[in-house]
Backbone as a ProteinNet text record, in pm:
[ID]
protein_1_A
[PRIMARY]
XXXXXXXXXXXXXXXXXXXXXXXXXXXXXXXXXXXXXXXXXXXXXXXXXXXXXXXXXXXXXXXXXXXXXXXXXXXXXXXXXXXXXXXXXXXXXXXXXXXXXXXXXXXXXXXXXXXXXXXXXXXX
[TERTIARY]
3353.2	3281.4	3261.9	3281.8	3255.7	3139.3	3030.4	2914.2	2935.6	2925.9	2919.6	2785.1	2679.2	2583.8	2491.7	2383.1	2348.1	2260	2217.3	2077.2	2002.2	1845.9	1799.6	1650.5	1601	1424.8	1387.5	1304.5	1265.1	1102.2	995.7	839.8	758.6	675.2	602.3	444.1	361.8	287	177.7	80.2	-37.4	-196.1	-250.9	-377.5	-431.1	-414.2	-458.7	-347.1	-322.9	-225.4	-215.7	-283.2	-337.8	-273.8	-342.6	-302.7	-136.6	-125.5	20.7	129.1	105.1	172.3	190.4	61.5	72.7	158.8	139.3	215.5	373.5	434.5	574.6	649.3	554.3	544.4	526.7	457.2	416	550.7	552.4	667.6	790.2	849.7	997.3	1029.1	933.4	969.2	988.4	965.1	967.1	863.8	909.2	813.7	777.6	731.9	686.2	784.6	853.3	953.9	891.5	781.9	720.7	648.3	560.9	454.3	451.2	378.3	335.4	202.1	154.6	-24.2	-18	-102.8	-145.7	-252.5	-217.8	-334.8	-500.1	-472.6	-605.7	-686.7	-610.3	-614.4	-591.9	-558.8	-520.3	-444.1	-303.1	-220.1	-192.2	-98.2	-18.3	83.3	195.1	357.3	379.1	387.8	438.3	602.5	682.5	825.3	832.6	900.4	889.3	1037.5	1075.5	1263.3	1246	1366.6	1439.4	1545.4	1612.1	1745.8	1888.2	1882.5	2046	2134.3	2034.2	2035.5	1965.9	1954.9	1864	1831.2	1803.1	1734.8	1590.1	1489.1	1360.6	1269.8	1151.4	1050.3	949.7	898	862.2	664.1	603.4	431.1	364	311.8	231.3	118.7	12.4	-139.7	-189.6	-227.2	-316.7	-468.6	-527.4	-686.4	-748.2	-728.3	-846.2	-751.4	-646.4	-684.3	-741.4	-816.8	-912.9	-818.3	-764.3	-710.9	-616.6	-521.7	-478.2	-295	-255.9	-113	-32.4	-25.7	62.8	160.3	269	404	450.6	432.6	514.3	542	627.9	667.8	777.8	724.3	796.6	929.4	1019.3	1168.4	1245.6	1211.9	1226.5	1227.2	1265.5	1239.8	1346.8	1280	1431.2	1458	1507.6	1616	1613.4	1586.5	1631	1679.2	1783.8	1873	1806.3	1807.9	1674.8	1785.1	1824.4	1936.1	1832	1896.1	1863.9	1830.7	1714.2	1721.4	1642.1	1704.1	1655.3	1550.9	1566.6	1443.7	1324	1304.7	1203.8	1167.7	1249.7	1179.2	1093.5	1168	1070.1	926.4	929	832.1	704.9	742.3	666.1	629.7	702.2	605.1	564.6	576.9	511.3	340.4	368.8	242.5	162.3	246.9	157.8	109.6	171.6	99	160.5	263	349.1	457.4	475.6	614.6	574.3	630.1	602.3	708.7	813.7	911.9	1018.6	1082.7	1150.9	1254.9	1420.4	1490.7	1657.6	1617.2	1690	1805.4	1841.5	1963.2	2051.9	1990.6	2063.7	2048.7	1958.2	1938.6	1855.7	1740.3	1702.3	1548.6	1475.9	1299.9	1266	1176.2	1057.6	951.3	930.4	732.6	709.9	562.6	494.2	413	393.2	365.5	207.1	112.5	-54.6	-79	12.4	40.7	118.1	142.9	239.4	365.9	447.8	595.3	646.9	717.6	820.4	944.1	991.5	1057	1145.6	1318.6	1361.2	1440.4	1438	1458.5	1586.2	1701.5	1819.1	1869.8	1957.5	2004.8	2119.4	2102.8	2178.9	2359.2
2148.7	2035.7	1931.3	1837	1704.3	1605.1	1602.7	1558.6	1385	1313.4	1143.4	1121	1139.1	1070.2	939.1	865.9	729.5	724.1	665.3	637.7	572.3	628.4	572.7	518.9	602.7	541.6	630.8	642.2	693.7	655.5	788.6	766.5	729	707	676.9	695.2	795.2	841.6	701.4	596.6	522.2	581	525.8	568.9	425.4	321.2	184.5	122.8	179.4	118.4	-40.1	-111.8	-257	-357	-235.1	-305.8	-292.9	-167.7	-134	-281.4	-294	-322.5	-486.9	-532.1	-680.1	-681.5	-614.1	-559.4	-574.3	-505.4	-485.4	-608.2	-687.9	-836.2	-900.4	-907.9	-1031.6	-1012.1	-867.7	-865.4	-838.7	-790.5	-825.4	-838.3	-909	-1018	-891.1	-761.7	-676.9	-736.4	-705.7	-675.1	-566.1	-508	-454.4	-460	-314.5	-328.6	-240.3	-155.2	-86.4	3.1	64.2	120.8	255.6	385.6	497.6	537.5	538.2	550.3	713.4	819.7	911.7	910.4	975.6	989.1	993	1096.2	1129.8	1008.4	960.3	857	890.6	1044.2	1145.4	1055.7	988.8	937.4	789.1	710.1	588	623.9	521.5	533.7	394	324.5	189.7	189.4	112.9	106.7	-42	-63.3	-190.7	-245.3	-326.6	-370	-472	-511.9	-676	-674.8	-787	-862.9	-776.6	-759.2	-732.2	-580.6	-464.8	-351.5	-318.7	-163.5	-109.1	6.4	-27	82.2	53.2	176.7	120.1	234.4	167.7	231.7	257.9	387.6	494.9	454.2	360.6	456.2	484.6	596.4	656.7	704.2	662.4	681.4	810.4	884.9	989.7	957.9	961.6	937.9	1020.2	1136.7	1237.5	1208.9	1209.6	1187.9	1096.4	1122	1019	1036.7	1110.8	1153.5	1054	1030.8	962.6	1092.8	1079.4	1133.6	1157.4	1272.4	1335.9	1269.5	1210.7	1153.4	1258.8	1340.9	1443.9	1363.1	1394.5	1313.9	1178.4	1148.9	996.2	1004.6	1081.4	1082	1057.6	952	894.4	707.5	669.2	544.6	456.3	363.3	286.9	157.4	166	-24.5	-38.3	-214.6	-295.5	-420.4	-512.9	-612.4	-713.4	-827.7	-968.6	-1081.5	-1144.4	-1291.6	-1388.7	-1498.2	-1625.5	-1600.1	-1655.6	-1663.1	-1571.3	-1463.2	-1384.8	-1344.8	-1456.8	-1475.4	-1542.1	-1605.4	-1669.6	-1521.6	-1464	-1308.2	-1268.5	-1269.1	-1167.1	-1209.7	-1346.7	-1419.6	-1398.7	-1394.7	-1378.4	-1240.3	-1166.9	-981.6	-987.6	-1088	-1058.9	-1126.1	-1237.9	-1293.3	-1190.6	-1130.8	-1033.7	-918	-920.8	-827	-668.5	-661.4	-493.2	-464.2	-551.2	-526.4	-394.8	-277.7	-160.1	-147.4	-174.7	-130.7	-253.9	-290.4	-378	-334.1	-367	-313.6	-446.2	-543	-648.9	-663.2	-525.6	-545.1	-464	-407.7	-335.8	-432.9	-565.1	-638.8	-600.5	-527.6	-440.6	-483	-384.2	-393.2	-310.5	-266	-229.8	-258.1	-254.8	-310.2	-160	-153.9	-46.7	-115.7	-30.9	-14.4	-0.5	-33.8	-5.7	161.9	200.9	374.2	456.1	352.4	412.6	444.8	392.2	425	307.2	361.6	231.5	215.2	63.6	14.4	-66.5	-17.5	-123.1	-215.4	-331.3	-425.2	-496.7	-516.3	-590.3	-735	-759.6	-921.4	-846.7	-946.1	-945.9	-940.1
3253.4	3308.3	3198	3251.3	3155.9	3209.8	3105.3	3138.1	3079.8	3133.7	3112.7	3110.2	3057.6	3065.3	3010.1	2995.5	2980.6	2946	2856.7	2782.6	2901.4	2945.4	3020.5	2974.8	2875.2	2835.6	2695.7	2655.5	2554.7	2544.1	2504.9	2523.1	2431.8	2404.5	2305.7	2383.1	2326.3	2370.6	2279.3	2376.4	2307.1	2350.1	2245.7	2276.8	2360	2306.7	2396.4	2487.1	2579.9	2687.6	2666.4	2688.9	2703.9	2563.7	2464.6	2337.3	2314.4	2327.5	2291	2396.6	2491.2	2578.5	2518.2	2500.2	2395.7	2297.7	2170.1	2063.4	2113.4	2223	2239.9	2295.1	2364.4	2436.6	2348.8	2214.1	2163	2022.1	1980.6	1845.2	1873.4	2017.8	2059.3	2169.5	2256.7	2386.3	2508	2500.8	2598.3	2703.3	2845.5	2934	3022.6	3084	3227.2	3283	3357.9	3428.3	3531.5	3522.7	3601.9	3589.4	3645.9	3622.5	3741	3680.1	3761.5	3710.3	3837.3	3789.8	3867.9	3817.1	3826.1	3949.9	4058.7	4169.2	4129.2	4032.1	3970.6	3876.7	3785.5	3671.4	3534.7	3564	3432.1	3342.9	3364.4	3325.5	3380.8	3294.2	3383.1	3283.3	3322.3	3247.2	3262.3	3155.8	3156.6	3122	3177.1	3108.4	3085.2	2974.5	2883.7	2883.3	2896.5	2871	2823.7	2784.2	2797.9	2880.5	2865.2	2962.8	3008.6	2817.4	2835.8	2850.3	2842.9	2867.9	2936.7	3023.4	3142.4	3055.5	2935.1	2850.2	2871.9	2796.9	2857.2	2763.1	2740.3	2648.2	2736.9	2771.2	2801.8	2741	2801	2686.9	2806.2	2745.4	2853.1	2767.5	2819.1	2850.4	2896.9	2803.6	2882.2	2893.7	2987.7	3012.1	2910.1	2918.8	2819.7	2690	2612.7	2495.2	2392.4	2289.5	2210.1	2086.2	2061.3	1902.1	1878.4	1741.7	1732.5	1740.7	1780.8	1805.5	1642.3	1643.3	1521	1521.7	1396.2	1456.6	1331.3	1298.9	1220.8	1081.5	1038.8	925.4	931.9	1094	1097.3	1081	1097.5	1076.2	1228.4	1294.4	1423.8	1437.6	1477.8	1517.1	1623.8	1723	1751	1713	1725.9	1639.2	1745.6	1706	1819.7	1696.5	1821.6	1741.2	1773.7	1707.6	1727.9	1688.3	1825.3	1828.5	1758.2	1720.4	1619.4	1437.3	1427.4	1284.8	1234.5	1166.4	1123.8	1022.7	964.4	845	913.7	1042.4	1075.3	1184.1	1256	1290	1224.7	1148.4	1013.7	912.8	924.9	900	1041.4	1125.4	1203	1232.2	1213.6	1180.9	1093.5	1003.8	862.4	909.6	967.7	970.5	1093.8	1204.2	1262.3	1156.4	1042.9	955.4	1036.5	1109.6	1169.3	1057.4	951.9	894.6	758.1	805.8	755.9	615.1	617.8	513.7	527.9	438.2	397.6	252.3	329	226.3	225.3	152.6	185.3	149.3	61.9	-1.8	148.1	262.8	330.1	467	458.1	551.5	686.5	645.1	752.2	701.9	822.8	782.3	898.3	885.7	1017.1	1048.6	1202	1217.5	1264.4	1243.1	1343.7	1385.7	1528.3	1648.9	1636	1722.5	1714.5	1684.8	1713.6	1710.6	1630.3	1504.9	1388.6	1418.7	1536.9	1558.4	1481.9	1401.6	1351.2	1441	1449	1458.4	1413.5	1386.8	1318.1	1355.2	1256.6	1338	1220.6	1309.2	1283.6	1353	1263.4	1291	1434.4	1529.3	1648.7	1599.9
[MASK]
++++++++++++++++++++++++++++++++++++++++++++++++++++++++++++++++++++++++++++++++++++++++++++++++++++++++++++++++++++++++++++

């Protein structure tokens, strides 16, 4: 059997739904592609996109947790590619104050997330 399969979402567990959801909207133009709310209110599931792929970021909200989420030793993250000018991107995570690591000889950087997920971020 030959399995073909497709990148469809990936999760990111937040503690502030609300905030997180600004953060992904305000530092790489994601929006709301849809939402599942929990009968109970235990949970919701936000999925986040842009335009040009039907890929999709996964945060989900648990009601009862308060803690702040283990991310292990951080050996995870996703890239995303950022069209136009790349140095004025980056000026602007800088001034959101998310820009976590910076390595210019490889042309790269990362922001994190209200929730310590890094993200890295490349020229389109």
């Amino acid at each position: 059997m030959e399995i073909k399969s497709r990148f469809d979402h990936f999760n990111f567990n937040v503690l502030d739904l609300d905030r997180s959801i600004c953060f992904y909207e305000k530092a790489l133009g994601l929006r709301e592609v849809r939402r599942m709310e929990a009968a109970d209110g235990s949970f919701i599931l936000v999925y986040m996109g842009e335009e040009k792929t039907g890929f999709l970021l996964e945060l989900t909200w648990l009601r009862d947790r308060k803690e702040p989420y283990d991310l292990g030793e951080g050996e995870f993250h996703l890239c995303m590619r950022i069209p136009g000018d790349y140095d004025v991107v980056r000026a602007y995570h800088k001034q959101m104050e998310c820009v976590c690591y910076e390595n210019t000889d490889m042309g790269l950087y990362f922001i994190s997330d209200p929730d310590g997920y890094w993200i890295e971020i490349l020229p389109e």
